[in-house]
Amino acid sequence: MDIRIGNGFDIHKLAPGLPLTLCGVTIPSEKGCVAHSDGDVAIHALCDALLGALALGDIGKHFPDTSDEYKGIDSRILLKRVCEMVTKRGWRIGNVDITLILQKPKLAPHIPEMRKMLASVLELDMERVSIKATTSEKIGFIGREEGIATFASILLFN
Ligand code: MG
């Protein structure tokens, strides 16, 4: 058996009146992510982790934010495409671990639905999909609710 690990990181700016979509789930929030796509910062980090595990570049290389094709796109479509690149090469996902960093809103009530959504897109059991959330203790741009960041780690095996 061969194994690979990958990590991904993404940040998006928050602005009032925009939808907040995280892991494919729309979360009630006063602010949402400013983005060319739907701004799903968690899925973007996860795509980068998957691509990184196989040294396939990054999300910007495969889905440039200068392309009209990706304007407002549901990031689950991007994730599906990245998964196809992974499975086509004979790799399977062992587990996914995501950490979201944001001041508001509290994500705890939404995490089961977010895990379920990602598990379905990735075609994995829910117990292989971990999503955690933390604040930045009101420090810095995240603490001022100006932005949101996400780390993602992934293990692939074949
Ligand atoms: Mg992004």
Short mmCIF file of N, CA and C and ligand atoms in Angstrom, two decimals:
data_model
loop_
_atom_site.label_atom_id
_atom_site.label_comp_id
_atom_site.label_asym_id
_atom_site.label_seq_id
_atom_site.Cartn_x
_atom_site.Cartn_y
_atom_site.Cartn_z
N MET A 1 0.85 -1.21 0.00
CA MET A 1 0.00 0.00 0.00
C MET A 1 0.88 1.25 0.00
N ASP A 2 0.47 2.22 -0.80
CA ASP A 2 1.16 3.50 -0.84
C ASP A 2 0.24 4.55 -0.22
N ILE A 3 0.80 5.49 0.48
CA ILE A 3 -0.03 6.55 1.07
C ILE A 3 0.54 7.92 0.73
N ARG A 4 -0.32 8.91 0.71
CA ARG A 4 0.07 10.30 0.48
C ARG A 4 -0.72 11.19 1.43
N ILE A 5 -0.10 12.27 1.89
CA ILE A 5 -0.86 13.25 2.66
C ILE A 5 -0.87 14.58 1.92
N GLY A 6 -1.89 15.36 2.18
CA GLY A 6 -1.97 16.68 1.56
C GLY A 6 -2.55 17.67 2.55
N ASN A 7 -2.12 18.93 2.42
CA ASN A 7 -2.74 19.96 3.24
C ASN A 7 -3.15 21.13 2.37
N GLY A 8 -4.18 21.83 2.81
CA GLY A 8 -4.66 22.99 2.06
C GLY A 8 -5.05 24.09 3.02
N PHE A 9 -5.00 25.31 2.51
CA PHE A 9 -5.32 26.48 3.33
C PHE A 9 -6.01 27.50 2.45
N ASP A 10 -7.02 28.16 2.98
CA ASP A 10 -7.67 29.23 2.21
C ASP A 10 -8.21 30.29 3.16
N ILE A 11 -8.28 31.50 2.64
CA ILE A 11 -8.86 32.63 3.38
C ILE A 11 -9.83 33.33 2.45
N HIS A 12 -10.96 33.74 2.96
CA HIS A 12 -11.82 34.65 2.20
C HIS A 12 -12.22 35.82 3.07
N LYS A 13 -12.43 36.95 2.38
CA LYS A 13 -12.89 38.16 3.05
C LYS A 13 -14.40 38.03 3.27
N LEU A 14 -14.87 38.56 4.39
CA LEU A 14 -16.31 38.56 4.68
C LEU A 14 -16.90 39.93 4.41
N ALA A 15 -18.13 39.94 3.92
CA ALA A 15 -18.85 41.21 3.71
C ALA A 15 -20.32 41.01 4.05
N PRO A 16 -20.99 42.07 4.52
CA PRO A 16 -22.40 41.94 4.88
C PRO A 16 -23.28 41.63 3.67
N GLY A 17 -24.35 40.89 3.93
CA GLY A 17 -25.36 40.67 2.90
C GLY A 17 -25.06 39.57 1.90
N LEU A 18 -23.93 38.87 2.06
CA LEU A 18 -23.60 37.76 1.14
C LEU A 18 -23.92 36.44 1.83
N PRO A 19 -24.27 35.41 1.04
CA PRO A 19 -24.51 34.10 1.67
C PRO A 19 -23.20 33.49 2.20
N LEU A 20 -23.31 32.77 3.31
CA LEU A 20 -22.14 32.07 3.86
C LEU A 20 -22.33 30.58 3.61
N THR A 21 -21.54 30.05 2.68
CA THR A 21 -21.64 28.62 2.34
C THR A 21 -20.35 27.94 2.76
N LEU A 22 -20.49 26.97 3.66
CA LEU A 22 -19.32 26.25 4.17
C LEU A 22 -19.56 24.75 4.04
N CYS A 23 -18.66 24.05 3.38
CA CYS A 23 -18.80 22.61 3.13
C CYS A 23 -20.11 22.32 2.41
N GLY A 24 -20.53 23.22 1.54
CA GLY A 24 -21.74 23.02 0.75
C GLY A 24 -23.03 23.33 1.47
N VAL A 25 -22.94 23.81 2.71
CA VAL A 25 -24.13 24.10 3.51
C VAL A 25 -24.24 25.62 3.71
N THR A 26 -25.41 26.18 3.46
CA THR A 26 -25.60 27.62 3.68
C THR A 26 -25.95 27.84 5.15
N ILE A 27 -25.11 28.66 5.79
CA ILE A 27 -25.21 28.89 7.23
C ILE A 27 -25.84 30.28 7.46
N PRO A 28 -26.86 30.38 8.30
CA PRO A 28 -27.42 31.71 8.60
C PRO A 28 -26.34 32.62 9.20
N SER A 29 -26.13 33.78 8.55
CA SER A 29 -25.05 34.67 8.98
C SER A 29 -25.30 36.07 8.43
N GLU A 30 -24.85 37.09 9.18
CA GLU A 30 -24.99 38.46 8.69
C GLU A 30 -24.01 38.73 7.55
N LYS A 31 -22.90 37.98 7.55
CA LYS A 31 -21.86 38.19 6.53
C LYS A 31 -21.59 36.90 5.77
N GLY A 32 -21.10 37.06 4.54
CA GLY A 32 -20.70 35.90 3.74
C GLY A 32 -19.39 36.19 3.03
N CYS A 33 -18.86 35.18 2.34
CA CYS A 33 -17.54 35.31 1.71
C CYS A 33 -17.60 36.05 0.38
N VAL A 34 -16.67 36.95 0.21
CA VAL A 34 -16.47 37.65 -1.07
C VAL A 34 -15.63 36.71 -1.93
N ALA A 35 -16.12 36.39 -3.13
CA ALA A 35 -15.39 35.41 -3.95
C ALA A 35 -15.86 35.44 -5.39
N HIS A 36 -15.04 34.86 -6.26
CA HIS A 36 -15.41 34.68 -7.67
C HIS A 36 -16.40 33.51 -7.78
N SER A 37 -16.15 32.47 -6.95
CA SER A 37 -17.05 31.30 -6.90
C SER A 37 -18.10 31.56 -5.82
N ASP A 38 -18.67 30.48 -5.24
CA ASP A 38 -19.61 30.67 -4.13
C ASP A 38 -18.89 30.96 -2.82
N GLY A 39 -17.55 30.99 -2.84
CA GLY A 39 -16.77 31.39 -1.67
C GLY A 39 -16.70 30.34 -0.57
N ASP A 40 -16.85 29.08 -0.93
CA ASP A 40 -16.81 28.02 0.09
C ASP A 40 -15.36 27.75 0.47
N VAL A 41 -14.91 28.52 1.44
CA VAL A 41 -13.50 28.51 1.86
C VAL A 41 -13.06 27.12 2.32
N ALA A 42 -13.98 26.35 2.90
CA ALA A 42 -13.65 25.02 3.41
C ALA A 42 -13.40 24.05 2.25
N ILE A 43 -14.27 24.10 1.26
CA ILE A 43 -14.09 23.21 0.11
C ILE A 43 -12.85 23.61 -0.68
N HIS A 44 -12.55 24.90 -0.75
CA HIS A 44 -11.34 25.33 -1.47
C HIS A 44 -10.08 24.77 -0.80
N ALA A 45 -10.04 24.84 0.53
CA ALA A 45 -8.88 24.29 1.25
C ALA A 45 -8.80 22.78 1.03
N LEU A 46 -9.96 22.13 1.03
CA LEU A 46 -9.99 20.68 0.83
C LEU A 46 -9.51 20.30 -0.59
N CYS A 47 -9.93 21.05 -1.59
CA CYS A 47 -9.46 20.81 -2.96
C CYS A 47 -7.94 20.94 -3.02
N ASP A 48 -7.40 21.97 -2.36
CA ASP A 48 -5.95 22.16 -2.37
C ASP A 48 -5.23 21.02 -1.66
N ALA A 49 -5.84 20.47 -0.60
CA ALA A 49 -5.24 19.34 0.11
C ALA A 49 -5.19 18.11 -0.80
N LEU A 50 -6.29 17.87 -1.51
CA LEU A 50 -6.35 16.72 -2.43
C LEU A 50 -5.34 16.87 -3.56
N LEU A 51 -5.30 18.06 -4.13
CA LEU A 51 -4.35 18.31 -5.23
C LEU A 51 -2.92 18.22 -4.71
N GLY A 52 -2.71 18.75 -3.51
CA GLY A 52 -1.37 18.75 -2.92
C GLY A 52 -0.85 17.35 -2.65
N ALA A 53 -1.73 16.46 -2.22
CA ALA A 53 -1.32 15.08 -1.92
C ALA A 53 -0.71 14.40 -3.14
N LEU A 54 -1.19 14.80 -4.33
CA LEU A 54 -0.69 14.16 -5.56
C LEU A 54 0.18 15.12 -6.38
N ALA A 55 0.59 16.23 -5.75
CA ALA A 55 1.45 17.22 -6.43
C ALA A 55 0.86 17.65 -7.77
N LEU A 56 -0.45 17.93 -7.74
CA LEU A 56 -1.14 18.32 -8.98
C LEU A 56 -1.37 19.83 -9.06
N GLY A 57 -0.65 20.58 -8.27
CA GLY A 57 -0.83 22.04 -8.32
C GLY A 57 -1.87 22.49 -7.33
N ASP A 58 -2.56 23.59 -7.66
CA ASP A 58 -3.54 24.11 -6.73
C ASP A 58 -4.83 24.47 -7.45
N ILE A 59 -5.82 24.85 -6.66
CA ILE A 59 -7.16 25.11 -7.18
C ILE A 59 -7.15 26.25 -8.21
N GLY A 60 -6.30 27.24 -7.99
CA GLY A 60 -6.22 28.38 -8.91
C GLY A 60 -5.69 27.97 -10.29
N LYS A 61 -4.85 26.93 -10.31
CA LYS A 61 -4.29 26.44 -11.57
C LYS A 61 -5.39 25.72 -12.38
N HIS A 62 -6.20 24.91 -11.68
CA HIS A 62 -7.22 24.11 -12.36
C HIS A 62 -8.50 24.89 -12.66
N PHE A 63 -8.84 25.83 -11.77
CA PHE A 63 -10.10 26.58 -11.91
C PHE A 63 -9.82 28.07 -11.74
N PRO A 64 -9.21 28.71 -12.73
CA PRO A 64 -8.77 30.11 -12.55
C PRO A 64 -9.92 31.08 -12.27
N ASP A 65 -9.70 31.99 -11.31
CA ASP A 65 -10.78 32.92 -10.94
C ASP A 65 -10.93 34.05 -11.96
N THR A 66 -10.18 33.94 -13.06
CA THR A 66 -10.34 34.90 -14.15
C THR A 66 -11.31 34.35 -15.21
N SER A 67 -11.70 33.07 -15.02
CA SER A 67 -12.56 32.41 -16.02
C SER A 67 -14.04 32.59 -15.66
N ASP A 68 -14.84 33.00 -16.66
CA ASP A 68 -16.29 33.16 -16.45
C ASP A 68 -16.96 31.83 -16.13
N GLU A 69 -16.31 30.73 -16.56
CA GLU A 69 -16.86 29.39 -16.33
C GLU A 69 -17.08 29.15 -14.82
N TYR A 70 -16.23 29.77 -13.99
CA TYR A 70 -16.28 29.49 -12.56
C TYR A 70 -16.95 30.60 -11.75
N LYS A 71 -17.52 31.57 -12.43
CA LYS A 71 -18.16 32.70 -11.73
C LYS A 71 -19.39 32.19 -10.97
N GLY A 72 -19.38 32.36 -9.65
CA GLY A 72 -20.51 31.95 -8.82
C GLY A 72 -20.71 30.46 -8.71
N ILE A 73 -19.72 29.68 -9.18
CA ILE A 73 -19.91 28.21 -9.23
C ILE A 73 -20.04 27.60 -7.84
N ASP A 74 -20.88 26.57 -7.75
CA ASP A 74 -21.02 25.78 -6.52
C ASP A 74 -19.69 25.02 -6.34
N SER A 75 -19.01 25.27 -5.24
CA SER A 75 -17.68 24.67 -5.05
C SER A 75 -17.73 23.15 -4.95
N ARG A 76 -18.92 22.59 -4.69
CA ARG A 76 -19.03 21.12 -4.67
C ARG A 76 -18.72 20.55 -6.05
N ILE A 77 -19.00 21.33 -7.10
CA ILE A 77 -18.68 20.88 -8.47
C ILE A 77 -17.16 20.81 -8.63
N LEU A 78 -16.46 21.82 -8.10
CA LEU A 78 -15.00 21.83 -8.18
C LEU A 78 -14.44 20.63 -7.40
N LEU A 79 -15.01 20.38 -6.21
CA LEU A 79 -14.54 19.27 -5.39
C LEU A 79 -14.76 17.93 -6.10
N LYS A 80 -15.90 17.78 -6.74
CA LYS A 80 -16.19 16.56 -7.50
C LYS A 80 -15.13 16.35 -8.59
N ARG A 81 -14.80 17.45 -9.28
CA ARG A 81 -13.81 17.34 -10.37
C ARG A 81 -12.43 16.96 -9.81
N VAL A 82 -12.09 17.54 -8.66
CA VAL A 82 -10.80 17.20 -8.05
C VAL A 82 -10.80 15.73 -7.62
N CYS A 83 -11.91 15.27 -7.05
CA CYS A 83 -12.03 13.86 -6.64
C CYS A 83 -11.85 12.93 -7.83
N GLU A 84 -12.40 13.34 -8.97
CA GLU A 84 -12.24 12.51 -10.17
C GLU A 84 -10.77 12.41 -10.57
N MET A 85 -10.03 13.53 -10.43
CA MET A 85 -8.59 13.49 -10.75
C MET A 85 -7.88 12.49 -9.84
N VAL A 86 -8.32 12.43 -8.58
CA VAL A 86 -7.69 11.56 -7.58
C VAL A 86 -8.03 10.09 -7.88
N THR A 87 -9.32 9.81 -8.08
CA THR A 87 -9.74 8.40 -8.25
C THR A 87 -9.26 7.85 -9.60
N LYS A 88 -9.24 8.73 -10.62
CA LYS A 88 -8.76 8.33 -11.94
C LYS A 88 -7.31 7.82 -11.88
N ARG A 89 -6.56 8.36 -10.91
CA ARG A 89 -5.16 7.94 -10.75
C ARG A 89 -5.03 6.73 -9.81
N GLY A 90 -6.16 6.19 -9.39
CA GLY A 90 -6.13 4.97 -8.57
C GLY A 90 -6.05 5.19 -7.07
N TRP A 91 -6.24 6.46 -6.62
CA TRP A 91 -6.14 6.73 -5.18
C TRP A 91 -7.51 6.78 -4.53
N ARG A 92 -7.55 6.43 -3.25
CA ARG A 92 -8.77 6.54 -2.46
C ARG A 92 -8.50 7.42 -1.23
N ILE A 93 -9.55 8.06 -0.76
CA ILE A 93 -9.41 8.94 0.42
C ILE A 93 -9.53 8.11 1.69
N GLY A 94 -8.55 8.26 2.57
CA GLY A 94 -8.60 7.59 3.87
C GLY A 94 -9.44 8.40 4.84
N ASN A 95 -9.06 9.65 5.03
CA ASN A 95 -9.84 10.54 5.90
C ASN A 95 -9.55 12.00 5.56
N VAL A 96 -10.45 12.83 6.04
CA VAL A 96 -10.38 14.27 5.82
C VAL A 96 -10.50 14.94 7.18
N ASP A 97 -9.68 15.95 7.43
CA ASP A 97 -9.79 16.70 8.68
C ASP A 97 -9.70 18.19 8.37
N ILE A 98 -10.76 18.91 8.71
CA ILE A 98 -10.87 20.33 8.36
C ILE A 98 -11.00 21.17 9.63
N THR A 99 -10.29 22.28 9.67
CA THR A 99 -10.46 23.24 10.77
C THR A 99 -10.84 24.59 10.19
N LEU A 100 -12.01 25.08 10.58
CA LEU A 100 -12.46 26.41 10.16
C LEU A 100 -12.16 27.39 11.29
N ILE A 101 -11.67 28.57 10.92
CA ILE A 101 -11.38 29.60 11.92
C ILE A 101 -12.21 30.83 11.58
N LEU A 102 -13.16 31.11 12.44
CA LEU A 102 -14.03 32.28 12.24
C LEU A 102 -14.57 32.74 13.59
N GLN A 103 -14.86 34.02 13.66
CA GLN A 103 -15.36 34.54 14.94
C GLN A 103 -16.85 34.26 15.11
N LYS A 104 -17.60 34.45 14.03
CA LYS A 104 -19.05 34.29 14.06
C LYS A 104 -19.55 33.76 12.72
N PRO A 105 -20.65 33.06 12.61
CA PRO A 105 -21.48 32.54 13.70
C PRO A 105 -20.89 31.25 14.28
N LYS A 106 -21.49 30.77 15.35
CA LYS A 106 -21.10 29.49 15.94
C LYS A 106 -21.47 28.38 14.96
N LEU A 107 -20.52 27.52 14.64
CA LEU A 107 -20.79 26.48 13.65
C LEU A 107 -21.26 25.16 14.25
N ALA A 108 -21.09 25.00 15.56
CA ALA A 108 -21.39 23.69 16.19
C ALA A 108 -22.74 23.10 15.75
N PRO A 109 -23.84 23.90 15.72
CA PRO A 109 -25.12 23.30 15.33
C PRO A 109 -25.16 22.82 13.88
N HIS A 110 -24.25 23.31 13.05
CA HIS A 110 -24.28 22.99 11.62
C HIS A 110 -23.29 21.90 11.22
N ILE A 111 -22.39 21.55 12.12
CA ILE A 111 -21.31 20.63 11.76
C ILE A 111 -21.81 19.25 11.33
N PRO A 112 -22.82 18.67 11.98
CA PRO A 112 -23.30 17.36 11.50
C PRO A 112 -23.77 17.42 10.04
N GLU A 113 -24.49 18.47 9.68
CA GLU A 113 -24.97 18.61 8.29
C GLU A 113 -23.80 18.84 7.33
N MET A 114 -22.81 19.62 7.78
CA MET A 114 -21.64 19.87 6.93
C MET A 114 -20.86 18.57 6.69
N ARG A 115 -20.72 17.75 7.74
CA ARG A 115 -20.01 16.46 7.59
C ARG A 115 -20.76 15.55 6.63
N LYS A 116 -22.10 15.55 6.81
CA LYS A 116 -22.93 14.69 5.96
C LYS A 116 -22.80 15.12 4.50
N MET A 117 -22.83 16.43 4.27
CA MET A 117 -22.73 16.96 2.91
C MET A 117 -21.39 16.58 2.28
N LEU A 118 -20.30 16.80 3.01
CA LEU A 118 -18.97 16.48 2.44
C LEU A 118 -18.82 14.98 2.21
N ALA A 119 -19.30 14.19 3.17
CA ALA A 119 -19.21 12.74 3.04
C ALA A 119 -19.93 12.30 1.77
N SER A 120 -21.07 12.93 1.49
CA SER A 120 -21.82 12.55 0.29
C SER A 120 -21.07 12.96 -0.98
N VAL A 121 -20.51 14.16 -1.00
CA VAL A 121 -19.76 14.59 -2.21
C VAL A 121 -18.52 13.71 -2.40
N LEU A 122 -17.86 13.38 -1.30
CA LEU A 122 -16.61 12.59 -1.38
C LEU A 122 -16.87 11.09 -1.48
N GLU A 123 -18.16 10.70 -1.31
CA GLU A 123 -18.54 9.28 -1.29
C GLU A 123 -17.75 8.52 -0.23
N LEU A 124 -17.76 9.10 0.99
CA LEU A 124 -17.06 8.52 2.14
C LEU A 124 -18.04 8.32 3.29
N ASP A 125 -17.69 7.43 4.22
CA ASP A 125 -18.46 7.34 5.46
C ASP A 125 -18.24 8.62 6.26
N MET A 126 -19.28 9.02 6.98
CA MET A 126 -19.16 10.26 7.77
C MET A 126 -18.04 10.21 8.80
N GLU A 127 -17.76 9.00 9.32
CA GLU A 127 -16.72 8.91 10.36
C GLU A 127 -15.32 9.15 9.78
N ARG A 128 -15.20 9.25 8.49
CA ARG A 128 -13.91 9.60 7.88
C ARG A 128 -13.80 11.09 7.57
N VAL A 129 -14.86 11.84 7.90
CA VAL A 129 -14.89 13.28 7.60
C VAL A 129 -15.01 14.06 8.89
N SER A 130 -13.92 14.74 9.26
CA SER A 130 -13.91 15.54 10.49
C SER A 130 -13.96 17.02 10.14
N ILE A 131 -14.85 17.73 10.81
CA ILE A 131 -14.91 19.20 10.64
C ILE A 131 -14.91 19.82 12.02
N LYS A 132 -13.97 20.72 12.24
CA LYS A 132 -13.86 21.39 13.53
C LYS A 132 -13.90 22.90 13.29
N ALA A 133 -14.33 23.65 14.31
CA ALA A 133 -14.36 25.10 14.17
C ALA A 133 -13.80 25.73 15.43
N THR A 134 -13.09 26.82 15.23
CA THR A 134 -12.55 27.57 16.36
C THR A 134 -12.63 29.06 16.05
N THR A 135 -12.60 29.88 17.07
CA THR A 135 -12.52 31.33 16.84
C THR A 135 -11.05 31.73 16.90
N SER A 136 -10.77 33.01 16.66
CA SER A 136 -9.39 33.47 16.85
C SER A 136 -9.31 34.32 18.12
N GLU A 137 -10.23 34.07 19.07
CA GLU A 137 -10.23 34.78 20.36
C GLU A 137 -10.30 36.30 20.15
N LYS A 138 -11.05 36.69 19.11
CA LYS A 138 -11.26 38.12 18.78
C LYS A 138 -9.97 38.84 18.38
N ILE A 139 -8.94 38.08 18.03
CA ILE A 139 -7.66 38.68 17.64
C ILE A 139 -7.60 38.78 16.11
N GLY A 140 -7.05 39.88 15.62
CA GLY A 140 -6.72 40.01 14.20
C GLY A 140 -7.93 40.11 13.28
N PHE A 141 -7.67 39.88 11.98
CA PHE A 141 -8.75 40.09 10.99
C PHE A 141 -9.89 39.11 11.16
N ILE A 142 -9.58 37.91 11.64
CA ILE A 142 -10.67 36.94 11.86
C ILE A 142 -11.49 37.38 13.07
N GLY A 143 -10.82 37.81 14.10
CA GLY A 143 -11.49 38.29 15.31
C GLY A 143 -12.37 39.50 15.06
N ARG A 144 -11.97 40.32 14.10
CA ARG A 144 -12.77 41.52 13.74
C ARG A 144 -13.87 41.17 12.73
N GLU A 145 -14.03 39.89 12.46
CA GLU A 145 -15.05 39.39 11.52
C GLU A 145 -14.86 39.96 10.11
N GLU A 146 -13.58 40.16 9.74
CA GLU A 146 -13.28 40.64 8.38
C GLU A 146 -13.00 39.48 7.43
N GLY A 147 -12.73 38.31 8.00
CA GLY A 147 -12.39 37.18 7.15
C GLY A 147 -12.54 35.86 7.87
N ILE A 148 -12.39 34.81 7.08
CA ILE A 148 -12.53 33.44 7.58
C ILE A 148 -11.42 32.61 6.94
N ALA A 149 -10.84 31.70 7.71
CA ALA A 149 -9.75 30.87 7.20
C ALA A 149 -10.06 29.40 7.44
N THR A 150 -9.46 28.55 6.63
CA THR A 150 -9.66 27.10 6.79
C THR A 150 -8.38 26.34 6.48
N PHE A 151 -8.08 25.36 7.32
CA PHE A 151 -7.03 24.38 7.05
C PHE A 151 -7.69 23.04 6.74
N ALA A 152 -7.12 22.31 5.79
CA ALA A 152 -7.63 20.96 5.51
C ALA A 152 -6.46 20.00 5.36
N SER A 153 -6.61 18.82 5.93
CA SER A 153 -5.63 17.75 5.76
C SER A 153 -6.34 16.54 5.20
N ILE A 154 -5.59 15.78 4.41
CA ILE A 154 -6.20 14.60 3.78
C ILE A 154 -5.17 13.48 3.68
N LEU A 155 -5.64 12.26 3.79
CA LEU A 155 -4.78 11.11 3.55
C LEU A 155 -5.36 10.30 2.39
N LEU A 156 -4.47 9.98 1.45
CA LEU A 156 -4.87 9.14 0.31
C LEU A 156 -4.11 7.82 0.40
N PHE A 157 -4.73 6.75 -0.07
CA PHE A 157 -4.05 5.45 -0.13
C PHE A 157 -4.45 4.74 -1.42
N ASN A 158 -3.63 3.78 -1.80
CA ASN A 158 -4.02 2.93 -2.92
C ASN A 158 -3.52 1.52 -2.70
MG MG B 1 -10.92 30.34 -2.12
#
